[in-house]
Coordinates of C-alpha atoms in Angstrom, one line a residue:
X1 CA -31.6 186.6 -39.8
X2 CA -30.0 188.3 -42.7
X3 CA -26.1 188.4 -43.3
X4 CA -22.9 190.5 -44.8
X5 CA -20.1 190.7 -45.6
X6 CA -17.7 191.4 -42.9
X7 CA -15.9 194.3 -44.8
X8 CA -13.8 193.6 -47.8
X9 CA -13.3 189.7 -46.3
X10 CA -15.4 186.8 -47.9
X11 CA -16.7 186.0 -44.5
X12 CA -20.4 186.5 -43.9
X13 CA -21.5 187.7 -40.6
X14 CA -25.1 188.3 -39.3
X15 CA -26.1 191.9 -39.0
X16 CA -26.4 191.4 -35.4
X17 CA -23.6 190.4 -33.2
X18 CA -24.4 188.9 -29.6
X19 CA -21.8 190.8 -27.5
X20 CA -20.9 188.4 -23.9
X21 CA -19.4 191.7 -22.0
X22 CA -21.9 190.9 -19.2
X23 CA -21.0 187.2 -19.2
X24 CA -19.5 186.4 -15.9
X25 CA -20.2 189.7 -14.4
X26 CA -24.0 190.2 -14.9
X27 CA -25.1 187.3 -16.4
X28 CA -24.5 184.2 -14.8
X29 CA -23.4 181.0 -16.8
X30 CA -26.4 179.1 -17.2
X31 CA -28.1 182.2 -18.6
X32 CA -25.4 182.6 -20.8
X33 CA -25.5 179.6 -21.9
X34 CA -29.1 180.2 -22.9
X35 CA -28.7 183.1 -24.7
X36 CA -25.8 181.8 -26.4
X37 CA -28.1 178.8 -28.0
X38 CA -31.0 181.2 -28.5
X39 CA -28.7 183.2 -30.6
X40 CA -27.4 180.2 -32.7
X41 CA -30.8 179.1 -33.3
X42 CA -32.0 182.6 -34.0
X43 CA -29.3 182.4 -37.1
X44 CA -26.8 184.9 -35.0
X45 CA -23.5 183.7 -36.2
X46 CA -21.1 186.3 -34.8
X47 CA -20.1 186.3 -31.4
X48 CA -17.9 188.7 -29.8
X49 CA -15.6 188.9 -26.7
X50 CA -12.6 189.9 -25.4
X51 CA -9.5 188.2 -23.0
X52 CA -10.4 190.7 -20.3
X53 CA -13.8 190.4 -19.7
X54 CA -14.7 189.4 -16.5
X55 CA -12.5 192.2 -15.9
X56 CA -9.3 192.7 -13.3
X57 CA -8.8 189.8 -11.4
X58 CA -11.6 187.8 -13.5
X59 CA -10.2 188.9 -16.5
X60 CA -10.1 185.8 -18.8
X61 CA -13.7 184.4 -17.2
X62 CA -16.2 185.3 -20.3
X63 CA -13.7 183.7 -22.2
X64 CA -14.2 180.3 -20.4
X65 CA -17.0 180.3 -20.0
X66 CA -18.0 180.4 -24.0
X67 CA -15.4 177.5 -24.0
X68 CA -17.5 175.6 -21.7
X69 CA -20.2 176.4 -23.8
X70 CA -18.2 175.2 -27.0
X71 CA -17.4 172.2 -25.4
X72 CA -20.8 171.1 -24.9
X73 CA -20.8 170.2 -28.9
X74 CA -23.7 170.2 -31.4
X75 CA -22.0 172.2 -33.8
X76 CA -21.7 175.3 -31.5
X77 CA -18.1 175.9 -32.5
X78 CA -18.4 175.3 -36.2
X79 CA -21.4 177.7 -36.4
X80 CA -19.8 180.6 -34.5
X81 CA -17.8 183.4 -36.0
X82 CA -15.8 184.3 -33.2
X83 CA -14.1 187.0 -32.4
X84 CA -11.8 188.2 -29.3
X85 CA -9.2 191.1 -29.0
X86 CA -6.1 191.7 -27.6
X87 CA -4.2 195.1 -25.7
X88 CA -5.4 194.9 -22.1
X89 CA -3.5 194.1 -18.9
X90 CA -4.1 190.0 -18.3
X91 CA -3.9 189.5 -14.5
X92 CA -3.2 186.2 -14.4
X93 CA -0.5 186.2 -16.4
X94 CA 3.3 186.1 -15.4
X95 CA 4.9 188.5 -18.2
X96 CA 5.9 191.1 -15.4
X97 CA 5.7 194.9 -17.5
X98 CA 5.1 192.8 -20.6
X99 CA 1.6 192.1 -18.7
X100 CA 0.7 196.0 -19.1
X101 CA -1.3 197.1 -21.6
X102 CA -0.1 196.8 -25.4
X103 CA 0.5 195.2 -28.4
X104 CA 3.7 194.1 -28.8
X105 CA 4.8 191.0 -30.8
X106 CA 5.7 189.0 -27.8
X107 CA 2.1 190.2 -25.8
X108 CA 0.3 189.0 -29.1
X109 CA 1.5 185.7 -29.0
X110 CA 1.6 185.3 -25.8
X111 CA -2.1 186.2 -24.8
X112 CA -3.4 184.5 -28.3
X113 CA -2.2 181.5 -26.3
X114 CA -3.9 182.6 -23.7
X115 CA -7.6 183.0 -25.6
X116 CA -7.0 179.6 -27.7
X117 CA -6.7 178.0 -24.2
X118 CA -9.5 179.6 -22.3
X119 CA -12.2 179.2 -25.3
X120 CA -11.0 175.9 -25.8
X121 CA -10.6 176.2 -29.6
X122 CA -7.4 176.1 -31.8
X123 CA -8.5 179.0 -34.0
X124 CA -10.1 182.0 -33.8
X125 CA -12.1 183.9 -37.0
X126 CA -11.5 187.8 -35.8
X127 CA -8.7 188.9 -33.6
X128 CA -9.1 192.1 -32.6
X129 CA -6.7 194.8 -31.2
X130 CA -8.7 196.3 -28.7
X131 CA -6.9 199.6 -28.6
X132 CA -4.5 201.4 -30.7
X133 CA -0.5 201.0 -29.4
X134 CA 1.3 203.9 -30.9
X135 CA 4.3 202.9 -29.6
X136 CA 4.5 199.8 -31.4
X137 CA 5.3 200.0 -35.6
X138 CA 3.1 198.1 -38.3
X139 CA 6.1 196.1 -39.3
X140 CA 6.4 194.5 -35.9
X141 CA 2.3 194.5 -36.0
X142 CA 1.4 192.9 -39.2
X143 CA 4.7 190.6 -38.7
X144 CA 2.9 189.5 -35.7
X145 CA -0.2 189.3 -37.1
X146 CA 0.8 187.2 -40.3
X147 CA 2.8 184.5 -38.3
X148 CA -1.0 183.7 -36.7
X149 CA -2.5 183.7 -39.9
X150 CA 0.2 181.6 -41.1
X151 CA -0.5 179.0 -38.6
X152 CA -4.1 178.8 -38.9
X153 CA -4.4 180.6 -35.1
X154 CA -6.3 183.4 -36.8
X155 CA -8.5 184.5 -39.6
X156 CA -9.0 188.0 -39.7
X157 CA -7.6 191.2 -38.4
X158 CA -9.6 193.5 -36.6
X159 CA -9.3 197.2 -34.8
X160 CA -11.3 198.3 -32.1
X161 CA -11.2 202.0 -30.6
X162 CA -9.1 203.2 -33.8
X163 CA -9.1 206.7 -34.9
X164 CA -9.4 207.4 -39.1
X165 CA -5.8 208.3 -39.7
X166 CA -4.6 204.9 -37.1
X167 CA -7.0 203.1 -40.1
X168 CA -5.6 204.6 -42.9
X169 CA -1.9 204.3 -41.5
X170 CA -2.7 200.1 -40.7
X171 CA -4.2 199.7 -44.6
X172 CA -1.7 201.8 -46.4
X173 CA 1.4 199.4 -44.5
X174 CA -1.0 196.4 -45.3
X175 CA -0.7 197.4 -48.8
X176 CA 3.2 197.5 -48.8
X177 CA 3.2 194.2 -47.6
X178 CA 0.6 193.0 -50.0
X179 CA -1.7 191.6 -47.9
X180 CA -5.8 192.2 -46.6
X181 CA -5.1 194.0 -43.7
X182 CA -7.7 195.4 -41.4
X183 CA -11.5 193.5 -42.1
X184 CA -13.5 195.8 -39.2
X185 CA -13.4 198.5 -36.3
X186 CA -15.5 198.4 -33.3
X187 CA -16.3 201.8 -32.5
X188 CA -18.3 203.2 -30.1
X189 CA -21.1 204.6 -32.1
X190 CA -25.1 205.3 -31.5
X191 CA -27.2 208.3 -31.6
X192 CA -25.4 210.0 -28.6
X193 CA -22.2 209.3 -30.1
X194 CA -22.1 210.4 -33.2
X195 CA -18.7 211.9 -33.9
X196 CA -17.3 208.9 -35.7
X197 CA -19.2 209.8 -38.6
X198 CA -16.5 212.4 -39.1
X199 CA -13.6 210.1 -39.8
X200 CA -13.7 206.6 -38.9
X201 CA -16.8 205.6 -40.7
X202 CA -15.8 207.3 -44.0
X203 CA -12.2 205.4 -43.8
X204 CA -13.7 202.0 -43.0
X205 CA -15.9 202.4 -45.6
X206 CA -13.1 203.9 -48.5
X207 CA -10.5 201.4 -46.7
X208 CA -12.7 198.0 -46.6
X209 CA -13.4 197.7 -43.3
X210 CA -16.8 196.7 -41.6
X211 CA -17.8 199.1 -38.4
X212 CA -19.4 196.8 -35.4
X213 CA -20.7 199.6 -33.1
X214 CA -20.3 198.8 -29.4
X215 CA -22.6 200.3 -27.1
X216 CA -25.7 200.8 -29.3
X217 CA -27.7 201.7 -26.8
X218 CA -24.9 204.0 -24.9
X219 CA -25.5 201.9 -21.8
X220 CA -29.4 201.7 -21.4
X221 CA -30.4 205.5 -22.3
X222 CA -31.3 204.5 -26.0
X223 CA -33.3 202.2 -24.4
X224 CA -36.2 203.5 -23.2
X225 CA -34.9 203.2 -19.7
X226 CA -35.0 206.8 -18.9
X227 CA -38.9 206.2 -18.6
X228 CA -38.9 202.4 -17.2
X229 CA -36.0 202.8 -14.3
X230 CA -36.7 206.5 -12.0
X231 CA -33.7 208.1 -10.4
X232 CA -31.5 207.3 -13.3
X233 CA -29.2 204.2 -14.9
X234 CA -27.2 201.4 -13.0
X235 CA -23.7 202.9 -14.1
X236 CA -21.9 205.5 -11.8
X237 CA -22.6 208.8 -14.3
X238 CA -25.9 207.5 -15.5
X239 CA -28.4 209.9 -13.7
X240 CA -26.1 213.2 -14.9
X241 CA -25.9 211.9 -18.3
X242 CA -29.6 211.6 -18.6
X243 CA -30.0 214.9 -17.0
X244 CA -28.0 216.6 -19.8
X245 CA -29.8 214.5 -22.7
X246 CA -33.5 214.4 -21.3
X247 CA -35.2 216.7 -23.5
X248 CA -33.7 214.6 -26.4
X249 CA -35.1 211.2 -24.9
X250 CA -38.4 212.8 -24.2
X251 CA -38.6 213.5 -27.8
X252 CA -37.2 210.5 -29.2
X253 CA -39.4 208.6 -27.1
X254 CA -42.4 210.7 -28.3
X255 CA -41.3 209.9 -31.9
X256 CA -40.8 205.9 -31.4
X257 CA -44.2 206.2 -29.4
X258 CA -45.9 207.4 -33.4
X259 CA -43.8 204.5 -35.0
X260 CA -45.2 201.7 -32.7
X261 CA -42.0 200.9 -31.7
X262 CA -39.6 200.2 -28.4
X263 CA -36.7 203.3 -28.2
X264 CA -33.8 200.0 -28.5
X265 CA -35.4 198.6 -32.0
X266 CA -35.6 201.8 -33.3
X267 CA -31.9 202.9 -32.4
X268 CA -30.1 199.7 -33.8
X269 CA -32.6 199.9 -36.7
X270 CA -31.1 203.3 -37.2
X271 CA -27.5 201.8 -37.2
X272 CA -28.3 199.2 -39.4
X273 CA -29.6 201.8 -42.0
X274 CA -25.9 203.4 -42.3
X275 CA -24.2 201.4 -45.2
X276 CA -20.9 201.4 -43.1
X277 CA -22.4 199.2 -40.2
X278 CA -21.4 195.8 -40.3
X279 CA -23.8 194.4 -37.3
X280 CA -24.4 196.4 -34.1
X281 CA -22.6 194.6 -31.1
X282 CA -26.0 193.7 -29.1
X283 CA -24.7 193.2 -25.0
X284 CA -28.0 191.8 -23.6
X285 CA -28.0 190.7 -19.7
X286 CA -30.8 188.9 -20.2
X287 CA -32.6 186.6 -22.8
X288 CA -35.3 189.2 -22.6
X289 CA -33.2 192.0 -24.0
X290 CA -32.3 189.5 -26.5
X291 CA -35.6 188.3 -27.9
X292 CA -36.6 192.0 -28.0
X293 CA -33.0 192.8 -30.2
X294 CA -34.3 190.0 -33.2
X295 CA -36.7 191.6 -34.4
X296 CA -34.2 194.9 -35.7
X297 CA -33.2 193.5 -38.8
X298 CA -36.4 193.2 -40.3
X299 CA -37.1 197.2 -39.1
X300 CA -36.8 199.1 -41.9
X301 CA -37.1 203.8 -41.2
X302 CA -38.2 205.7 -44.3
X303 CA -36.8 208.7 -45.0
X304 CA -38.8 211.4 -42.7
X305 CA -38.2 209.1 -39.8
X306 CA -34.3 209.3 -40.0
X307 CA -35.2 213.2 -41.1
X308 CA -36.5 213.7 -37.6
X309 CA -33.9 211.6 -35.9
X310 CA -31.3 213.6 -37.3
X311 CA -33.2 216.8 -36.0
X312 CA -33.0 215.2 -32.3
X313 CA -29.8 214.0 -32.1
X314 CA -28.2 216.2 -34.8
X315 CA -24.8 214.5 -36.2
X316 CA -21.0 216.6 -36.8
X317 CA -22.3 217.8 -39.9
X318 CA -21.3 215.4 -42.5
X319 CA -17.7 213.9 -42.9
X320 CA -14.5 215.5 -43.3
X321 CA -13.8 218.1 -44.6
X322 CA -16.9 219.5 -45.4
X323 CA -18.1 219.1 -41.7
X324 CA -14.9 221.3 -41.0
X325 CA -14.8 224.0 -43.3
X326 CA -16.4 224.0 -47.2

């Protein structure tokens, strides 16, 4: 496994992070459990989740059950880099509107609790903010977020789902206070979704944050599953979204076919070649998917390769401004 720096932080992360989305939901907990140790032992060190997986009335059940997992010992807590996030509606909880989505000062503390409890754990390295809150300032934000730090709850900061100018509004009222501010953003980024190369990955990069791309694989279609799975994916929307991008599949397909290797190597390899990814967010099901993902960091593409990748799945144009006008 090879490691990084998780943006301008001194905390080294692997360049693959093992995702538990599908914990609890897909993935039973014995499996997880598996792939959990497989990961450790595979020298993945970063491990990400969120309070609401399991989702609605589950939310909160990934979350135990990676405590379970760290309560089974052997060092599995003191190896992991864990990271969790914060914003979504906790349905378990008793904070009547404060329950809604958000970040206020009293939700943060509130649901922190909440994670500490469930992963059994009195710290946690990267807390994320799942979603920007507009309505909320960054004096009542960072406030929050410093009074955690302060008490050895959290590391790290982290965004997830930020736009460039939310980044550069966070790190410019980090600087007035004097402090880090934001480490990384989780952005939804892959070959399909390439518009955060306008904006977001230029500001992490000029702002010091590390980008953690969720959905690498844009939910199986970067997989090669267009040609393994007929009548379409397992998500409501899959079968039109392949319909739209087929002729790009069949000729990325083609081109991973000359290079010898799967269509999911190639497209995190592809991810880990932009110097403003941090470690794709890798959300295997199965150990399976996750013994085929190890193998990405030691993929290197030459130039002509990510030449004719850019010619199927042509990008905004550059970053801004000069993808906007001259």
């Amino acid at each position: 496994m090879k490691y990084t720096y998780l943006g301008n932080s001194g905390l080294k992360v692997s360049r693959l992070c093992l995702g538990t989305m599908n914990f609890g939901v897909d993935t039973d907990e014995k499996d997880a459990f598996r792939i959990m140790d497989a990961a450790l032992d595979a020298g993945i060190n970063f491990f990400d989740t969120a309070n609401i997986y399991g989702w609605g009335e589950n939310a909160g059940r990934t979350e135990e059950m990676i405590g379970r997992w760290f309560k089974e010992g052997s060092g599995r807590r003191e190896r992991t880099v864990l990271a969790t996030k914060v914003y979504g509606d906790m349905h378990d909880t008793y904070d009547g509107p404060n329950r809604e989505q958000g970040l206020s000062s009293y939700k943060i503390r509130r649901h922190l609790e909440g994670s500490l409890k469930r992963l059994q754990t009195d710290h946690i390295e990267l807390y994320q903010m799942h979603h920007v809150d507009r309505r909320v300032n960054w004096t009542e934000l960072w406030g929050a977020f410093q009074t955690a730090q302060a008490q050895g709850k959290i590391g790290y900061v982290g965004s997830s789902n930020f736009a460039g100018w939310d980044i550069a509004v966070a790190q410019g009222e980090a600087k007035a206070r004097g402090i880090l501010g934001l480490v990384s953003e989780q952005h939804k980024y892959n070959l399909l979704c390439r518009l955060p190369e306008l904006e977001v990955l230029p500001a992490s990069q000029a702002l010091g944050l590390g980008v953690l791309p969720w959905s690498p694989l844009d939910g199986g279609l970067l997989a090669g599953n267009q040609r393994r799975r007929k009548g379409g994916g397992r998500r409501s929307g899959d079968e039109k979204r392949l319909a739209k991008f087929q002729d790009q599949l069949e000729a990325y397909a083609k081109l991973c076919d000359e290079l010898g290797e799967p269509e999911d190597v190639v497209s995190l390899a592809w991810l880990l070649a932009n110097p403003a990814v941090t470690a794709p967010i890798i959300g295997v099901r199965t150990s399976e998917q996750f013994e085929r993902s190890l193998r990405v960091v030691d993929v290197k593409l030459d130039e002509e390769t990510l030449k004719r990748i850019d010619e199927i799945f042509p990008g905004p144009g550059g970053d801004a401004p000069g993808a906007y006008a001259w």
